[in-house]
CSV table of C-alpha atoms in Angstrom, one decimal:
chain,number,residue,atom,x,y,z
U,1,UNK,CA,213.5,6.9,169.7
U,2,UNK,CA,215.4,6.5,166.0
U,3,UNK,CA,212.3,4.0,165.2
U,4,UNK,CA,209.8,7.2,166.0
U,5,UNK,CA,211.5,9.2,164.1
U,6,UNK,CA,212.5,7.2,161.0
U,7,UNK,CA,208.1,6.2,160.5
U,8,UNK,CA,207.6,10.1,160.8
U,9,UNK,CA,209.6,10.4,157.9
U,10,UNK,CA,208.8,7.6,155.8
U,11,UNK,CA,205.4,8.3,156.7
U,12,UNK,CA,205.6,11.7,156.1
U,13,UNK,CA,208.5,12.5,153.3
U,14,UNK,CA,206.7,15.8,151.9
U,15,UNK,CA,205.7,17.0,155.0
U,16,UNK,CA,209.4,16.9,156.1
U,17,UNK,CA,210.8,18.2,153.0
U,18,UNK,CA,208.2,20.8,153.0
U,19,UNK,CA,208.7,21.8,156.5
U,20,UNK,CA,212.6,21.7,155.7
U,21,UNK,CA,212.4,24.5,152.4
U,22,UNK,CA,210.3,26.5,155.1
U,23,UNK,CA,212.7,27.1,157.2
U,24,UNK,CA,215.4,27.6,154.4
U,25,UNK,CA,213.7,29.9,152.9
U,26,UNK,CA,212.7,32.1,156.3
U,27,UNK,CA,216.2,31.8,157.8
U,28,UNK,CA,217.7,33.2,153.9
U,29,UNK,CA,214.7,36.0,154.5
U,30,UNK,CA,215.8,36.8,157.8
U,31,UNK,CA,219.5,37.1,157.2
U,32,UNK,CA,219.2,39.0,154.1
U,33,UNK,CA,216.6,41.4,155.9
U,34,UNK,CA,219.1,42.0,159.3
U,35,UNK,CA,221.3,44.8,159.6
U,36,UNK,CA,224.7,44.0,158.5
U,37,UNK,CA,226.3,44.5,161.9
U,38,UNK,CA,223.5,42.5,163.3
U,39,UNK,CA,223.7,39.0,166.1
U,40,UNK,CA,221.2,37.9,163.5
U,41,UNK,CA,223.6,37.7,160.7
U,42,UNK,CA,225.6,35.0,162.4
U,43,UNK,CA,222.7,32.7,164.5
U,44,UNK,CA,221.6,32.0,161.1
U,45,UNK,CA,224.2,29.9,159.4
U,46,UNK,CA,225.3,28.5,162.8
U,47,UNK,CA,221.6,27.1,163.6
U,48,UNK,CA,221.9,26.2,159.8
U,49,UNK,CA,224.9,24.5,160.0
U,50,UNK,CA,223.5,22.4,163.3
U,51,UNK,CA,220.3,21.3,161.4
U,52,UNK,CA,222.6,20.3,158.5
U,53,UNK,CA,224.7,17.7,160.9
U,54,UNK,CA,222.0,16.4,162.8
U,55,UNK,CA,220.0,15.5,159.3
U,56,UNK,CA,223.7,14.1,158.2
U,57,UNK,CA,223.7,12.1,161.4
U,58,UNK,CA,220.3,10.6,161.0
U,59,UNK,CA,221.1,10.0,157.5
U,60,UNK,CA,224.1,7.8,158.7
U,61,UNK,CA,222.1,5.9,161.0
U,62,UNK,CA,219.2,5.4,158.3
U,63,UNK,CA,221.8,3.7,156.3
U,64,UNK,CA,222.8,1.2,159.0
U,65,UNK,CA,219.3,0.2,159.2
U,66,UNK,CA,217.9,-3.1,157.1
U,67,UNK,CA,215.9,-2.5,154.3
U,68,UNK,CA,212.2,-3.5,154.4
U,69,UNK,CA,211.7,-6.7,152.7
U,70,UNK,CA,208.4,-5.0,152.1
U,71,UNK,CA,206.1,-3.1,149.9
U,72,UNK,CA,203.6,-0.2,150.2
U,73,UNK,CA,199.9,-1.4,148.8
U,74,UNK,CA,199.4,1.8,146.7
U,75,UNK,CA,195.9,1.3,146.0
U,76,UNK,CA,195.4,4.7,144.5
U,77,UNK,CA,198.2,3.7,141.8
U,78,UNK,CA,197.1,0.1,141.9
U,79,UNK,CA,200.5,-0.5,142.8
U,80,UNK,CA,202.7,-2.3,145.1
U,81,UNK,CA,205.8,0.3,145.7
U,82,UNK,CA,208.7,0.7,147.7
U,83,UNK,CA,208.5,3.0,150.9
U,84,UNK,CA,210.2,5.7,151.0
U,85,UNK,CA,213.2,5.4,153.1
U,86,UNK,CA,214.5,7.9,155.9
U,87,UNK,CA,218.0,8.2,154.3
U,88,UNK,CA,217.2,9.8,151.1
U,89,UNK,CA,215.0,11.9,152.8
U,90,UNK,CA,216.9,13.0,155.6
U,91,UNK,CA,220.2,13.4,152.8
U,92,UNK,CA,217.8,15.9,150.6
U,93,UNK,CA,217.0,18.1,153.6
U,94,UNK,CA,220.7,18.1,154.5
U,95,UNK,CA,221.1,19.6,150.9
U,96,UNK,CA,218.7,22.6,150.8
U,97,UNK,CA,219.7,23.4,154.1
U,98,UNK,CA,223.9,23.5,152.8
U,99,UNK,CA,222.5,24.7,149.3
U,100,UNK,CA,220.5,27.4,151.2
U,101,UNK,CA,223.6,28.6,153.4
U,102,UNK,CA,225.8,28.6,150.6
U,103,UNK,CA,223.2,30.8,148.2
U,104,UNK,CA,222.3,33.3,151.3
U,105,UNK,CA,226.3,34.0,152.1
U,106,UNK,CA,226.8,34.9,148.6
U,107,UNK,CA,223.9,37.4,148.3
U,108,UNK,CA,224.7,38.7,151.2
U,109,UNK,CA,228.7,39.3,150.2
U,110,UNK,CA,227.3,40.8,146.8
U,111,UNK,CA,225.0,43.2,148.9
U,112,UNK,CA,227.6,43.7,151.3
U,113,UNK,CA,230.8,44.3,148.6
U,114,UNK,CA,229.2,45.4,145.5
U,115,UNK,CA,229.4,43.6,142.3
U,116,UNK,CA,232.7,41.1,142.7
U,117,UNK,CA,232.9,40.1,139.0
U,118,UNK,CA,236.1,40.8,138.4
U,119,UNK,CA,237.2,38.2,141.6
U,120,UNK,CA,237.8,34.7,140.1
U,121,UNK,CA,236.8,33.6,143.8
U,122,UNK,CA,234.2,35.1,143.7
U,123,UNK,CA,232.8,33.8,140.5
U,124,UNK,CA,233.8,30.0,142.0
U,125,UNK,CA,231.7,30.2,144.7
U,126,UNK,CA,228.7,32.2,142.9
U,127,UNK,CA,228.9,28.9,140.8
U,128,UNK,CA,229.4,26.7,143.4
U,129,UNK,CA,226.3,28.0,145.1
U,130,UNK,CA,224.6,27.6,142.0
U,131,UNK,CA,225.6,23.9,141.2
U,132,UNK,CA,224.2,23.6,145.3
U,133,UNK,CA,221.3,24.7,144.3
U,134,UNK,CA,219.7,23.0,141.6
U,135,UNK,CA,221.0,19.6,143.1
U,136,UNK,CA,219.1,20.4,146.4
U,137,UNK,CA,215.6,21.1,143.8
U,138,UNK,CA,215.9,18.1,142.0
U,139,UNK,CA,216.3,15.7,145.1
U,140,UNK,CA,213.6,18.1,146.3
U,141,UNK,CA,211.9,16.6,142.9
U,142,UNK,CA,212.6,13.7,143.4
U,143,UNK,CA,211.2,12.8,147.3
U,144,UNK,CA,208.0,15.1,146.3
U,145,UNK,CA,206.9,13.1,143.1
U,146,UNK,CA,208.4,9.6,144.6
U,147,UNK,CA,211.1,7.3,143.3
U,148,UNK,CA,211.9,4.4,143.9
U,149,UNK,CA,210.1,1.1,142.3
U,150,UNK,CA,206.2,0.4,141.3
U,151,UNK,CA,205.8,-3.1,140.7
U,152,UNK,CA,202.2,-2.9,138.8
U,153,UNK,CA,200.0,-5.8,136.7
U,154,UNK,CA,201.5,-4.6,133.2
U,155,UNK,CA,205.5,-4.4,134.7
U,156,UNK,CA,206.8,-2.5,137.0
U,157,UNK,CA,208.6,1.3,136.4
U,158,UNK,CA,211.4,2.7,138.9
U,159,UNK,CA,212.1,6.1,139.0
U,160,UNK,CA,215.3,8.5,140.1
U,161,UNK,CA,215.7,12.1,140.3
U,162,UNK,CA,216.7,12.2,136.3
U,163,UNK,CA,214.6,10.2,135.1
U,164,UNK,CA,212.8,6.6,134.8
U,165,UNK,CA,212.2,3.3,133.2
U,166,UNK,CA,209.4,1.1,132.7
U,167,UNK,CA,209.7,-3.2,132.4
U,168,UNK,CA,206.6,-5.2,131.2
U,169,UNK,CA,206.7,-8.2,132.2
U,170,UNK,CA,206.7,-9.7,128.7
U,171,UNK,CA,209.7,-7.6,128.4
U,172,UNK,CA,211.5,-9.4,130.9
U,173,UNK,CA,212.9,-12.9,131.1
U,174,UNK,CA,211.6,-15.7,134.3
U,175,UNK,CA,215.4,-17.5,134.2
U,176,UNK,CA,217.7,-13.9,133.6
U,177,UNK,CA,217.3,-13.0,137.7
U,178,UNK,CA,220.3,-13.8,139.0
U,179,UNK,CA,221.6,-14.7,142.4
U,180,UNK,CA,221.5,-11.4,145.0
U,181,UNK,CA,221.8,-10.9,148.9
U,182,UNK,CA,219.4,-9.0,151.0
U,183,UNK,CA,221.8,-6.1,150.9
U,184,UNK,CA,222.5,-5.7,147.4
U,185,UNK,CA,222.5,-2.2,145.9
U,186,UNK,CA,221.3,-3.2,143.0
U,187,UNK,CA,219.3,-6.2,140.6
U,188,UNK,CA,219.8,-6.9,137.5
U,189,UNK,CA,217.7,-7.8,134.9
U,190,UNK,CA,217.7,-10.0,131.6
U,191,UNK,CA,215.0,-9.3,129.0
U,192,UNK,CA,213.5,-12.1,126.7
U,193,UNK,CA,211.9,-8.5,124.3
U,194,UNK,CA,214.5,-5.7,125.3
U,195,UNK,CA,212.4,-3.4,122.8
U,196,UNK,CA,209.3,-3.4,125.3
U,197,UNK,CA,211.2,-1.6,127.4
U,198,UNK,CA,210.8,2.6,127.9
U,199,UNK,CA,213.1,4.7,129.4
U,200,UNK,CA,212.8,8.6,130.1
U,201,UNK,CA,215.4,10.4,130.9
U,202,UNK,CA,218.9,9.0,132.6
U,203,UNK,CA,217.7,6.0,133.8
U,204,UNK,CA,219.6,2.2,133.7
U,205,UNK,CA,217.4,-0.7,131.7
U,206,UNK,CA,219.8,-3.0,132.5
U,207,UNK,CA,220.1,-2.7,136.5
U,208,UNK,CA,217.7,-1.1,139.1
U,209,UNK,CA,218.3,0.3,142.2
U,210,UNK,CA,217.8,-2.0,145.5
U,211,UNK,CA,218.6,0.8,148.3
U,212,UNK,CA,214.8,1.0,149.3
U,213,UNK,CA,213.9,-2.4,149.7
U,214,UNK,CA,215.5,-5.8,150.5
U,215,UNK,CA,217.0,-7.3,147.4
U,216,UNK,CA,216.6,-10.5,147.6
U,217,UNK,CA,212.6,-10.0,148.2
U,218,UNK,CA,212.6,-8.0,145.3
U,219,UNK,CA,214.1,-11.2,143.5
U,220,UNK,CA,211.5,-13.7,144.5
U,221,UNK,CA,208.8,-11.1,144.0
U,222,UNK,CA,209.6,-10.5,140.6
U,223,UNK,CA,210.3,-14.9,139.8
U,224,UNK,CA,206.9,-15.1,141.4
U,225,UNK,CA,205.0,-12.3,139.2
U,226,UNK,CA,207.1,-13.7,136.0
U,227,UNK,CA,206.6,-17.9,137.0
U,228,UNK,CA,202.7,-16.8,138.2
U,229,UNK,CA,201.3,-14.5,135.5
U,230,UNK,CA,197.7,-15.1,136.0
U,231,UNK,CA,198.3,-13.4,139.8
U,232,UNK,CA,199.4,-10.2,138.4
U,233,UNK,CA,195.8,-8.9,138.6
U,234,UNK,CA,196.0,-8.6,142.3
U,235,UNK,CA,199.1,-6.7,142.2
U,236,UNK,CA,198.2,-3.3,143.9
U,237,UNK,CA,195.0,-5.2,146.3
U,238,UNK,CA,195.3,-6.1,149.8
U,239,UNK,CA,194.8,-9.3,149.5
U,240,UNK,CA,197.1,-9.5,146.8
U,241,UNK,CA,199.7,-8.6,149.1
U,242,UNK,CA,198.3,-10.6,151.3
U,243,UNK,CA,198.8,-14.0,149.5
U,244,UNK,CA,202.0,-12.7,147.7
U,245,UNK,CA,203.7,-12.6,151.8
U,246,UNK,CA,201.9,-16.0,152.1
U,247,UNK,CA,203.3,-17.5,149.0
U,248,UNK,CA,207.1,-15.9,149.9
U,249,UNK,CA,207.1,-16.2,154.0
U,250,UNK,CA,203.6,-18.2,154.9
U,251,UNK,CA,202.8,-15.4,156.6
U,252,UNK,CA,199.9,-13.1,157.3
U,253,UNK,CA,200.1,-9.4,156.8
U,254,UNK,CA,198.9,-7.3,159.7
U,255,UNK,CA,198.6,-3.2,159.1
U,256,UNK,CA,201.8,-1.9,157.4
U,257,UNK,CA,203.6,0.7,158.8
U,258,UNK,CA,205.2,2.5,156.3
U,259,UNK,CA,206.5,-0.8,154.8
U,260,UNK,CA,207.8,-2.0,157.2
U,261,UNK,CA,205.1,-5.0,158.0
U,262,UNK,CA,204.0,-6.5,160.8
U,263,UNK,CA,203.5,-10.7,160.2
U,264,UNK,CA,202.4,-13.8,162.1
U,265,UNK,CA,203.7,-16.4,161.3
């Protein structure tokens, strides 16, 4: 059942987060259009509250889960890129649902009491709400436009909700990737031209984040790309993929689903 529901999401990450600021928005419409003394006013932020800890449940179990040692073939971006994994998505719709709770109990206790100004409580949790708020829109951001990594034939570019970087490979350096695990948070790089490199934004040049894909994949990936530079033009191709798996695994690609491929050996 978790397997179902995890390739919905990855499949489908705006869908879901779309679906998600729906209902935010219509449950903060409802409450704020109920009669004060009304049911209504309650069964909102409890049925909020329940959505909120099932998404934080799945989340949990998302992170237990391996990460694909995998790639999306983007052809579109003419990219191999990292699929988009349930957790982050599941963790964003946990906060526009809290962020949405939080912004509707404050309007409504401004409607309700009048201007509270004067409260220092008051003004915490206006703030607080606030703070919610614009975290919950730029995770939004961030699932909507993508993030995580593009490995393309100039480099490769990875992206976070405040900004991103892009490596060519000249920029980097075959014998600087050290020694990872699969389960590694992170990789770091060593550059043989650091001033290739462009950054946007808060983003790391020195390290990039591993939490959508196996780690030590994206190692040999990269050695392969930076030891092999003449197969960089099939990066983004199907049977560039294809003979990348070969070259890693010996293995065959059959139809991805949502990263996570199925091989023969």
């Amino acid at each position: 059942m978790f397997s179902a529901i995890f390739d919905g999401i990855g499949r489908y990450p705006r869908s879901m987060i779309g679906g998600v600021v729906l209902i935010a928005v219509g449950s903060a419409g409802v409450q704020l259009l109920a009669a004060p003394d009304s049911d209504t006013r309650y069964a909102i932020p409890a049925v909020l509250s329940l959505l909120v800890l099932a998404s934080s449940v799945l989340s949990l179990v998302a992170l237990a889960r391996p990460r694909p040692a995998a790639f999306v073939v983007d052809a579109r971006s003419a990219a191999f890129r990292t699929v988009s994994h349930p957790r982050q998505v599941l963790a964003t719709a946990a906060a526009v649902l809290i962020s949405t709770a939080q912004a509707t109990s404050r309007m409504a206790a401004h409607a309700r009491e009048g201007d509270p100004a004067w409260d220092p409580m008051s003004r915490t949790s206006d703030v607080l709400a606030a703070v919610l708020v614009v975290l919950a829109a730029l995770l939004v951001a961030a699932v909507w436009r993508g993030s995580g990594l593009w490995l393309r034939q100039d480099g490769l570019t990875e992206r976070n909700p405040l900004g991103s970087v892009t490596v060519p490979w000249d920029a980097l350096s075959p014998s600087a990737l050290p020694p990872t695990t699969p389960s590694a948070w992170s990789l770091r790089l060593g550059y043989a031209k650091p001033e290739l490199v462009r950054r946007r934004g808060l983003a790391s040049s020195r390290r990039i984040s591993t939490d959508t894909v196996n780690a030590l994949f994206l190692a040999h990936t990269l050695h392969y790309y930076l030891t092999h530079p003449e197969q960089r033009q099939a990066i983004g191709t199907e049977s560039g993929y294809a003979d990348l798996l070969r070259v890693l695994y010996g293995a065959t690609p059959r139809q991805p689903v949502d990263g996570y491929t199925r091989r023969t050996p």
